[in-house]
């Protein structure tokens, strides 16, 4: 099931995306989608609504260097345990929204295509073997990073935390075996990253167990599982897309923040 958050110009709500390519429509549901879904009877063609970020998480928990090839391209070794950092909720944007390049503060902004896990239940200290019980679904993510600031600051808060630096979307796929799906990032139609989630160093159950041992996760929280090799710079005017097999494609254009 594909759960979208959409705007009609009169308000924002959740809905289920149905239909095939070119004929998709959104069937609105009442309230949040974490409980039993109740349809309102309201339906819209997908082309007549604006998709927004599929969730507004209380926090985005990101994992660094979780593909061996990416760890090596960044000049480091594979971490002995998952490398955890946070992105603020204010960094989240949705499908088609602009990534704002902070031209006065950074001269190197990179894309990082990733699979995102959306949490569906209040939880903490979740054993890896029960991680599936707290997963609501999956979406595409772009862990946009001011690479020069990351190197300068050492820790990641500023480099990862700018407004618009966490595109999510286009929707949440609730029915997916995410253990081995393809992930591709393109910039202006050119493939820059291509890998599979089976290459994750720490798999999704391990990540949920590790993160939830530290902090309570609440419905709507997002875990970014790491980016594969091939990260690189974005320029103002670029269009960047993250496509994940079984989910869809998240596309955003880069504009100057000034």
PDB file of C-alpha atoms in Angstrom:
ATOM      1  CA  UNK A   1       0.000   0.000   0.000  1.00  0.00           C
ATOM      2  CA  UNK A   2       1.287   3.474  -0.889  1.00  0.00           C
ATOM      3  CA  UNK A   3       0.471   6.084   1.746  1.00  0.00           C
ATOM      4  CA  UNK A   4       0.823   9.687   0.596  1.00  0.00           C
ATOM      5  CA  UNK A   5       0.429  13.021   2.278  1.00  0.00           C
ATOM      6  CA  UNK A   6      -1.052  15.523  -0.126  1.00  0.00           C
ATOM      7  CA  UNK A   7      -2.353  19.058  -0.474  1.00  0.00           C
ATOM      8  CA  UNK A   8      -5.371  20.133  -2.477  1.00  0.00           C
ATOM      9  CA  UNK A   9      -4.893  23.825  -1.770  1.00  0.00           C
ATOM     10  CA  UNK A  10      -7.608  23.633   0.877  1.00  0.00           C
ATOM     11  CA  UNK A  11      -5.628  21.598   3.370  1.00  0.00           C
ATOM     12  CA  UNK A  12      -3.239  18.691   3.856  1.00  0.00           C
ATOM     13  CA  UNK A  13      -4.277  15.101   4.470  1.00  0.00           C
ATOM     14  CA  UNK A  14      -3.287  11.469   4.049  1.00  0.00           C
ATOM     15  CA  UNK A  15      -4.451   9.146   1.324  1.00  0.00           C
ATOM     16  CA  UNK A  16      -3.824   5.823  -0.388  1.00  0.00           C
ATOM     17  CA  UNK A  17      -2.342   6.022  -3.882  1.00  0.00           C
ATOM     18  CA  UNK A  18      -4.057   3.594  -6.225  1.00  0.00           C
ATOM     19  CA  UNK A  19      -4.012   2.850  -9.940  1.00  0.00           C
ATOM     20  CA  UNK A  20      -1.260   2.311 -12.478  1.00  0.00           C
ATOM     21  CA  UNK A  21       1.270   4.762 -13.942  1.00  0.00           C
ATOM     22  CA  UNK A  22      -0.469   7.687 -15.603  1.00  0.00           C
ATOM     23  CA  UNK A  23      -3.814   6.735 -14.057  1.00  0.00           C
ATOM     24  CA  UNK A  24      -2.994   7.068 -10.381  1.00  0.00           C
ATOM     25  CA  UNK A  25      -5.390   8.657  -7.932  1.00  0.00           C
ATOM     26  CA  UNK A  26      -5.413   9.362  -4.201  1.00  0.00           C
ATOM     27  CA  UNK A  27      -8.199   8.040  -1.985  1.00  0.00           C
ATOM     28  CA  UNK A  28      -8.307  10.253   1.122  1.00  0.00           C
ATOM     29  CA  UNK A  29      -8.321   8.689   4.583  1.00  0.00           C
ATOM     30  CA  UNK A  30      -9.302  10.209   7.905  1.00  0.00           C
ATOM     31  CA  UNK A  31      -6.686  11.045  10.514  1.00  0.00           C
ATOM     32  CA  UNK A  32      -3.245   9.449  10.628  1.00  0.00           C
ATOM     33  CA  UNK A  33      -2.594   6.142   8.856  1.00  0.00           C
ATOM     34  CA  UNK A  34      -1.027   4.313  11.818  1.00  0.00           C
ATOM     35  CA  UNK A  35      -4.276   2.722  12.959  1.00  0.00           C
ATOM     36  CA  UNK A  36      -7.063   1.072  10.954  1.00  0.00           C
ATOM     37  CA  UNK A  37      -7.517   3.028   7.727  1.00  0.00           C
ATOM     38  CA  UNK A  38     -10.885   4.639   7.115  1.00  0.00           C
ATOM     39  CA  UNK A  39     -11.606   6.117   3.705  1.00  0.00           C
ATOM     40  CA  UNK A  40     -13.518   9.386   3.512  1.00  0.00           C
ATOM     41  CA  UNK A  41     -14.868   8.794  -0.002  1.00  0.00           C
ATOM     42  CA  UNK A  42     -12.878  11.743  -1.350  1.00  0.00           C
ATOM     43  CA  UNK A  43     -10.759  10.916  -4.402  1.00  0.00           C
ATOM     44  CA  UNK A  44      -8.348  13.011  -6.459  1.00  0.00           C
ATOM     45  CA  UNK A  45      -6.292  12.373  -9.556  1.00  0.00           C
ATOM     46  CA  UNK A  46      -2.638  12.319  -8.567  1.00  0.00           C
ATOM     47  CA  UNK A  47      -1.972  15.008 -11.165  1.00  0.00           C
ATOM     48  CA  UNK A  48      -4.459  17.337  -9.448  1.00  0.00           C
ATOM     49  CA  UNK A  49      -2.851  17.305  -5.994  1.00  0.00           C
ATOM     50  CA  UNK A  50       0.555  18.281  -4.651  1.00  0.00           C
ATOM     51  CA  UNK A  51       2.471  15.601  -2.800  1.00  0.00           C
ATOM     52  CA  UNK A  52       4.195  16.881   0.342  1.00  0.00           C
ATOM     53  CA  UNK A  53       6.576  15.142   2.744  1.00  0.00           C
ATOM     54  CA  UNK A  54       4.869  11.830   3.580  1.00  0.00           C
ATOM     55  CA  UNK A  55       5.564  12.298   7.298  1.00  0.00           C
ATOM     56  CA  UNK A  56       6.574  15.117   9.619  1.00  0.00           C
ATOM     57  CA  UNK A  57       8.867  13.162  11.937  1.00  0.00           C
ATOM     58  CA  UNK A  58       9.814  14.273  15.414  1.00  0.00           C
ATOM     59  CA  UNK A  59      13.355  13.291  14.441  1.00  0.00           C
ATOM     60  CA  UNK A  60      15.316  11.896  11.533  1.00  0.00           C
ATOM     61  CA  UNK A  61      17.935   9.397  12.681  1.00  0.00           C
ATOM     62  CA  UNK A  62      20.623   8.895  10.058  1.00  0.00           C
ATOM     63  CA  UNK A  63      23.305   6.240   9.691  1.00  0.00           C
ATOM     64  CA  UNK A  64      26.721   7.045   8.287  1.00  0.00           C
ATOM     65  CA  UNK A  65      29.086   4.824   6.285  1.00  0.00           C
ATOM     66  CA  UNK A  66      26.702   1.873   6.112  1.00  0.00           C
ATOM     67  CA  UNK A  67      27.892   0.687   2.693  1.00  0.00           C
ATOM     68  CA  UNK A  68      31.510  -0.497   2.600  1.00  0.00           C
ATOM     69  CA  UNK A  69      32.255   1.137  -0.761  1.00  0.00           C
ATOM     70  CA  UNK A  70      30.957   4.483   0.497  1.00  0.00           C
ATOM     71  CA  UNK A  71      33.030   4.229   3.688  1.00  0.00           C
ATOM     72  CA  UNK A  72      36.097   3.670   1.551  1.00  0.00           C
ATOM     73  CA  UNK A  73      35.316   6.508  -0.873  1.00  0.00           C
ATOM     74  CA  UNK A  74      35.079   8.830   2.131  1.00  0.00           C
ATOM     75  CA  UNK A  75      38.566   7.750   3.187  1.00  0.00           C
ATOM     76  CA  UNK A  76      37.527   5.749   6.220  1.00  0.00           C
ATOM     77  CA  UNK A  77      37.067   2.240   7.466  1.00  0.00           C
ATOM     78  CA  UNK A  78      33.810   0.419   8.072  1.00  0.00           C
ATOM     79  CA  UNK A  79      32.501   1.453  11.535  1.00  0.00           C
ATOM     80  CA  UNK A  80      32.628  -1.143  14.309  1.00  0.00           C
ATOM     81  CA  UNK A  81      28.987  -0.323  15.068  1.00  0.00           C
ATOM     82  CA  UNK A  82      26.340   1.816  13.333  1.00  0.00           C
ATOM     83  CA  UNK A  83      27.395   5.457  13.127  1.00  0.00           C
ATOM     84  CA  UNK A  84      24.377   7.496  14.256  1.00  0.00           C
ATOM     85  CA  UNK A  85      23.619  11.185  13.811  1.00  0.00           C
ATOM     86  CA  UNK A  86      20.464  13.329  13.678  1.00  0.00           C
ATOM     87  CA  UNK A  87      18.901  15.629  11.119  1.00  0.00           C
ATOM     88  CA  UNK A  88      16.351  18.158  12.401  1.00  0.00           C
ATOM     89  CA  UNK A  89      12.699  17.819  11.472  1.00  0.00           C
ATOM     90  CA  UNK A  90      12.951  21.283   9.864  1.00  0.00           C
ATOM     91  CA  UNK A  91      15.224  19.812   7.176  1.00  0.00           C
ATOM     92  CA  UNK A  92      12.373  17.669   5.777  1.00  0.00           C
ATOM     93  CA  UNK A  93      10.759  18.523   2.440  1.00  0.00           C
ATOM     94  CA  UNK A  94       8.693  16.488   0.007  1.00  0.00           C
ATOM     95  CA  UNK A  95       8.448  15.467  -3.614  1.00  0.00           C
ATOM     96  CA  UNK A  96       9.087  18.328  -6.037  1.00  0.00           C
ATOM     97  CA  UNK A  97      10.092  20.831  -3.361  1.00  0.00           C
ATOM     98  CA  UNK A  98      13.313  22.764  -3.833  1.00  0.00           C
ATOM     99  CA  UNK A  99      16.611  22.023  -2.116  1.00  0.00           C
ATOM    100  CA  UNK A 100      17.966  25.423  -1.061  1.00  0.00           C
ATOM    101  CA  UNK A 101      21.716  25.689  -1.647  1.00  0.00           C
ATOM    102  CA  UNK A 102      23.229  27.839   1.152  1.00  0.00           C
ATOM    103  CA  UNK A 103      25.584  29.624  -1.229  1.00  0.00           C
ATOM    104  CA  UNK A 104      26.860  32.059   1.382  1.00  0.00           C
ATOM    105  CA  UNK A 105      27.854  29.309   3.794  1.00  0.00           C
ATOM    106  CA  UNK A 106      28.879  26.304   1.710  1.00  0.00           C
ATOM    107  CA  UNK A 107      30.637  25.751  -1.591  1.00  0.00           C
ATOM    108  CA  UNK A 108      30.128  21.971  -1.767  1.00  0.00           C
ATOM    109  CA  UNK A 109      26.665  20.440  -1.341  1.00  0.00           C
ATOM    110  CA  UNK A 110      26.335  16.704  -2.072  1.00  0.00           C
ATOM    111  CA  UNK A 111      23.455  14.327  -2.776  1.00  0.00           C
ATOM    112  CA  UNK A 112      23.174  11.043  -0.840  1.00  0.00           C
ATOM    113  CA  UNK A 113      20.375   8.755  -2.003  1.00  0.00           C
ATOM    114  CA  UNK A 114      19.070   6.445   0.721  1.00  0.00           C
ATOM    115  CA  UNK A 115      16.330   4.057   1.761  1.00  0.00           C
ATOM    116  CA  UNK A 116      14.328   5.501   4.661  1.00  0.00           C
ATOM    117  CA  UNK A 117      12.464   3.444   7.273  1.00  0.00           C
ATOM    118  CA  UNK A 118       9.307   4.970   8.760  1.00  0.00           C
ATOM    119  CA  UNK A 119       8.474   3.890  12.309  1.00  0.00           C
ATOM    120  CA  UNK A 120       4.846   3.044  13.045  1.00  0.00           C
ATOM    121  CA  UNK A 121       4.753   2.368  16.791  1.00  0.00           C
ATOM    122  CA  UNK A 122       6.025   3.955  19.982  1.00  0.00           C
ATOM    123  CA  UNK A 123       8.987   1.798  20.904  1.00  0.00           C
ATOM    124  CA  UNK A 124      12.342   1.508  22.611  1.00  0.00           C
ATOM    125  CA  UNK A 125      14.848  -1.298  23.178  1.00  0.00           C
ATOM    126  CA  UNK A 126      13.441  -3.276  20.261  1.00  0.00           C
ATOM    127  CA  UNK A 127      15.168  -6.651  19.715  1.00  0.00           C
ATOM    128  CA  UNK A 128      16.355  -7.095  16.137  1.00  0.00           C
ATOM    129  CA  UNK A 129      14.123 -10.145  15.700  1.00  0.00           C
ATOM    130  CA  UNK A 130      11.060  -7.995  16.471  1.00  0.00           C
ATOM    131  CA  UNK A 131      12.045  -4.953  14.425  1.00  0.00           C
ATOM    132  CA  UNK A 132       9.471  -5.761  11.751  1.00  0.00           C
ATOM    133  CA  UNK A 133       6.723  -5.117  14.311  1.00  0.00           C
ATOM    134  CA  UNK A 134       7.578  -1.406  14.553  1.00  0.00           C
ATOM    135  CA  UNK A 135       8.097  -0.648  10.857  1.00  0.00           C
ATOM    136  CA  UNK A 136       5.263   1.226   9.178  1.00  0.00           C
ATOM    137  CA  UNK A 137       6.879   1.346   5.761  1.00  0.00           C
ATOM    138  CA  UNK A 138       9.638   2.708   3.563  1.00  0.00           C
ATOM    139  CA  UNK A 139      10.279   5.761   1.429  1.00  0.00           C
ATOM    140  CA  UNK A 140      13.043   7.386  -0.619  1.00  0.00           C
ATOM    141  CA  UNK A 141      15.373   9.916   0.985  1.00  0.00           C
ATOM    142  CA  UNK A 142      18.172  12.269   0.056  1.00  0.00           C
ATOM    143  CA  UNK A 143      20.591  13.001   2.902  1.00  0.00           C
ATOM    144  CA  UNK A 144      21.780  16.301   1.414  1.00  0.00           C
ATOM    145  CA  UNK A 145      25.120  17.307   2.937  1.00  0.00           C
ATOM    146  CA  UNK A 146      27.298  20.410   2.942  1.00  0.00           C
ATOM    147  CA  UNK A 147      30.477  18.375   2.527  1.00  0.00           C
ATOM    148  CA  UNK A 148      32.911  21.215   3.150  1.00  0.00           C
ATOM    149  CA  UNK A 149      31.214  22.037   6.447  1.00  0.00           C
ATOM    150  CA  UNK A 150      31.174  18.379   7.441  1.00  0.00           C
ATOM    151  CA  UNK A 151      34.949  18.251   7.032  1.00  0.00           C
ATOM    152  CA  UNK A 152      35.422  21.585   8.794  1.00  0.00           C
ATOM    153  CA  UNK A 153      33.155  20.862  11.776  1.00  0.00           C
ATOM    154  CA  UNK A 154      34.012  17.145  12.161  1.00  0.00           C
ATOM    155  CA  UNK A 155      30.585  16.464  13.692  1.00  0.00           C
ATOM    156  CA  UNK A 156      27.629  16.525  11.292  1.00  0.00           C
ATOM    157  CA  UNK A 157      24.965  18.839  12.727  1.00  0.00           C
ATOM    158  CA  UNK A 158      25.511  21.926  10.598  1.00  0.00           C
ATOM    159  CA  UNK A 159      26.442  20.063   7.413  1.00  0.00           C
ATOM    160  CA  UNK A 160      23.357  17.858   7.539  1.00  0.00           C
ATOM    161  CA  UNK A 161      20.892  20.193   9.217  1.00  0.00           C
ATOM    162  CA  UNK A 162      20.080  23.000   6.800  1.00  0.00           C
ATOM    163  CA  UNK A 163      16.431  23.597   5.964  1.00  0.00           C
ATOM    164  CA  UNK A 164      15.455  21.464   2.895  1.00  0.00           C
ATOM    165  CA  UNK A 165      18.390  19.051   3.381  1.00  0.00           C
ATOM    166  CA  UNK A 166      16.169  15.985   3.933  1.00  0.00           C
ATOM    167  CA  UNK A 167      13.847  15.339   0.979  1.00  0.00           C
ATOM    168  CA  UNK A 168      11.491  12.391   1.638  1.00  0.00           C
ATOM    169  CA  UNK A 169       8.924  10.787  -0.664  1.00  0.00           C
ATOM    170  CA  UNK A 170       7.102  10.516  -2.879  1.00  0.00           C
ATOM    171  CA  UNK A 171       5.046   8.309  -0.527  1.00  0.00           C
ATOM    172  CA  UNK A 172       5.429   5.482   1.995  1.00  0.00           C
ATOM    173  CA  UNK A 173       5.307   1.919   0.719  1.00  0.00           C
ATOM    174  CA  UNK A 174       3.944  -0.278   3.508  1.00  0.00           C
ATOM    175  CA  UNK A 175       4.286  -3.590   1.678  1.00  0.00           C
ATOM    176  CA  UNK A 176       7.934  -4.134   0.786  1.00  0.00           C
ATOM    177  CA  UNK A 177      10.694  -6.590   1.542  1.00  0.00           C
ATOM    178  CA  UNK A 178      13.469  -4.015   1.808  1.00  0.00           C
ATOM    179  CA  UNK A 179      16.298  -6.484   2.392  1.00  0.00           C
ATOM    180  CA  UNK A 180      17.386  -6.459  -1.261  1.00  0.00           C
ATOM    181  CA  UNK A 181      16.016  -3.649  -3.417  1.00  0.00           C
ATOM    182  CA  UNK A 182      17.799  -1.494  -5.946  1.00  0.00           C
ATOM    183  CA  UNK A 183      18.589   2.151  -5.201  1.00  0.00           C
ATOM    184  CA  UNK A 184      19.629   4.631  -7.894  1.00  0.00           C
ATOM    185  CA  UNK A 185      20.461   8.327  -7.724  1.00  0.00           C
ATOM    186  CA  UNK A 186      20.518  10.455 -10.869  1.00  0.00           C
ATOM    187  CA  UNK A 187      21.491  14.077 -11.409  1.00  0.00           C
ATOM    188  CA  UNK A 188      20.016  15.682 -14.525  1.00  0.00           C
ATOM    189  CA  UNK A 189      19.209  12.183 -15.765  1.00  0.00           C
ATOM    190  CA  UNK A 190      22.757  10.825 -15.335  1.00  0.00           C
ATOM    191  CA  UNK A 191      23.192   7.864 -12.986  1.00  0.00           C
ATOM    192  CA  UNK A 192      25.529   8.749 -10.109  1.00  0.00           C
ATOM    193  CA  UNK A 193      24.713   6.007  -7.580  1.00  0.00           C
ATOM    194  CA  UNK A 194      23.505   2.467  -8.199  1.00  0.00           C
ATOM    195  CA  UNK A 195      23.452  -0.237  -5.548  1.00  0.00           C
ATOM    196  CA  UNK A 196      21.231  -2.572  -3.564  1.00  0.00           C
ATOM    197  CA  UNK A 197      20.171  -2.615   0.068  1.00  0.00           C
ATOM    198  CA  UNK A 198      21.568  -6.136   0.396  1.00  0.00           C
ATOM    199  CA  UNK A 199      24.966  -4.400   0.551  1.00  0.00           C
ATOM    200  CA  UNK A 200      24.127  -2.598   3.792  1.00  0.00           C
ATOM    201  CA  UNK A 201      26.764  -3.351   6.422  1.00  0.00           C
ATOM    202  CA  UNK A 202      24.184  -3.200   9.216  1.00  0.00           C
ATOM    203  CA  UNK A 203      20.761  -4.373   8.102  1.00  0.00           C
ATOM    204  CA  UNK A 204      17.486  -2.712   8.996  1.00  0.00           C
ATOM    205  CA  UNK A 205      16.630  -4.875  12.059  1.00  0.00           C
ATOM    206  CA  UNK A 206      20.112  -4.226  13.447  1.00  0.00           C
ATOM    207  CA  UNK A 207      19.721  -0.478  12.931  1.00  0.00           C
ATOM    208  CA  UNK A 208      16.343  -0.369  14.672  1.00  0.00           C
ATOM    209  CA  UNK A 209      17.694  -2.350  17.621  1.00  0.00           C
ATOM    210  CA  UNK A 210      20.763  -0.111  17.857  1.00  0.00           C
ATOM    211  CA  UNK A 211      18.898   3.198  17.613  1.00  0.00           C
ATOM    212  CA  UNK A 212      16.019   2.201  19.900  1.00  0.00           C
ATOM    213  CA  UNK A 213      18.521   1.166  22.583  1.00  0.00           C
ATOM    214  CA  UNK A 214      19.509   4.849  22.720  1.00  0.00           C
ATOM    215  CA  UNK A 215      16.285   6.763  22.156  1.00  0.00           C
ATOM    216  CA  UNK A 216      12.543   6.236  22.100  1.00  0.00           C
ATOM    217  CA  UNK A 217      11.092   6.146  18.593  1.00  0.00           C
ATOM    218  CA  UNK A 218       7.605   7.450  17.975  1.00  0.00           C
ATOM    219  CA  UNK A 219       5.219   6.939  15.043  1.00  0.00           C
ATOM    220  CA  UNK A 220       6.422   8.885  12.031  1.00  0.00           C
ATOM    221  CA  UNK A 221      10.080   8.950  13.035  1.00  0.00           C
ATOM    222  CA  UNK A 222      12.442   8.194  10.167  1.00  0.00           C
ATOM    223  CA  UNK A 223      15.668   6.200  10.043  1.00  0.00           C
ATOM    224  CA  UNK A 224      17.938   6.843   7.048  1.00  0.00           C
ATOM    225  CA  UNK A 225      19.839   3.623   6.400  1.00  0.00           C
ATOM    226  CA  UNK A 226      22.952   5.045   4.721  1.00  0.00           C
ATOM    227  CA  UNK A 227      24.060   5.925   1.216  1.00  0.00           C
ATOM    228  CA  UNK A 228      26.004   3.785  -1.288  1.00  0.00           C
ATOM    229  CA  UNK A 229      29.143   4.879  -3.099  1.00  0.00           C
ATOM    230  CA  UNK A 230      29.023   7.572  -5.739  1.00  0.00           C
ATOM    231  CA  UNK A 231      28.167  10.653  -3.688  1.00  0.00           C
ATOM    232  CA  UNK A 232      28.981  13.910  -5.385  1.00  0.00           C
ATOM    233  CA  UNK A 233      28.251  17.614  -5.728  1.00  0.00           C
ATOM    234  CA  UNK A 234      25.072  19.400  -6.699  1.00  0.00           C
ATOM    235  CA  UNK A 235      24.852  22.787  -8.369  1.00  0.00           C
ATOM    236  CA  UNK A 236      22.081  25.353  -8.462  1.00  0.00           C
ATOM    237  CA  UNK A 237      19.705  24.320 -11.242  1.00  0.00           C
ATOM    238  CA  UNK A 238      20.384  20.579 -10.954  1.00  0.00           C
ATOM    239  CA  UNK A 239      17.543  18.081 -10.720  1.00  0.00           C
ATOM    240  CA  UNK A 240      18.319  15.142  -8.443  1.00  0.00           C
ATOM    241  CA  UNK A 241      16.242  11.955  -8.235  1.00  0.00           C
ATOM    242  CA  UNK A 242      16.399   8.990  -5.872  1.00  0.00           C
ATOM    243  CA  UNK A 243      14.622   5.891  -7.183  1.00  0.00           C
ATOM    244  CA  UNK A 244      14.100   2.763  -5.084  1.00  0.00           C
ATOM    245  CA  UNK A 245      12.759  -0.478  -6.470  1.00  0.00           C
ATOM    246  CA  UNK A 246       9.257  -1.198  -5.211  1.00  0.00           C
ATOM    247  CA  UNK A 247       8.720   2.341  -3.892  1.00  0.00           C
ATOM    248  CA  UNK A 248       9.051   5.024  -6.560  1.00  0.00           C
ATOM    249  CA  UNK A 249      11.103   8.099  -7.385  1.00  0.00           C
ATOM    250  CA  UNK A 250      11.789  11.216  -5.313  1.00  0.00           C
ATOM    251  CA  UNK A 251      12.770  14.251  -7.402  1.00  0.00           C
ATOM    252  CA  UNK A 252      13.904  17.692  -6.266  1.00  0.00           C
ATOM    253  CA  UNK A 253      15.511  20.670  -7.948  1.00  0.00           C
ATOM    254  CA  UNK A 254      18.341  22.723  -6.441  1.00  0.00           C
ATOM    255  CA  UNK A 255      17.862  26.485  -6.085  1.00  0.00           C
ATOM    256  CA  UNK A 256      19.925  29.196  -4.438  1.00  0.00           C
ATOM    257  CA  UNK A 257      18.840  30.070  -0.914  1.00  0.00           C
ATOM    258  CA  UNK A 258      19.815  33.695  -1.510  1.00  0.00           C
TER     259      UNK A 258
END
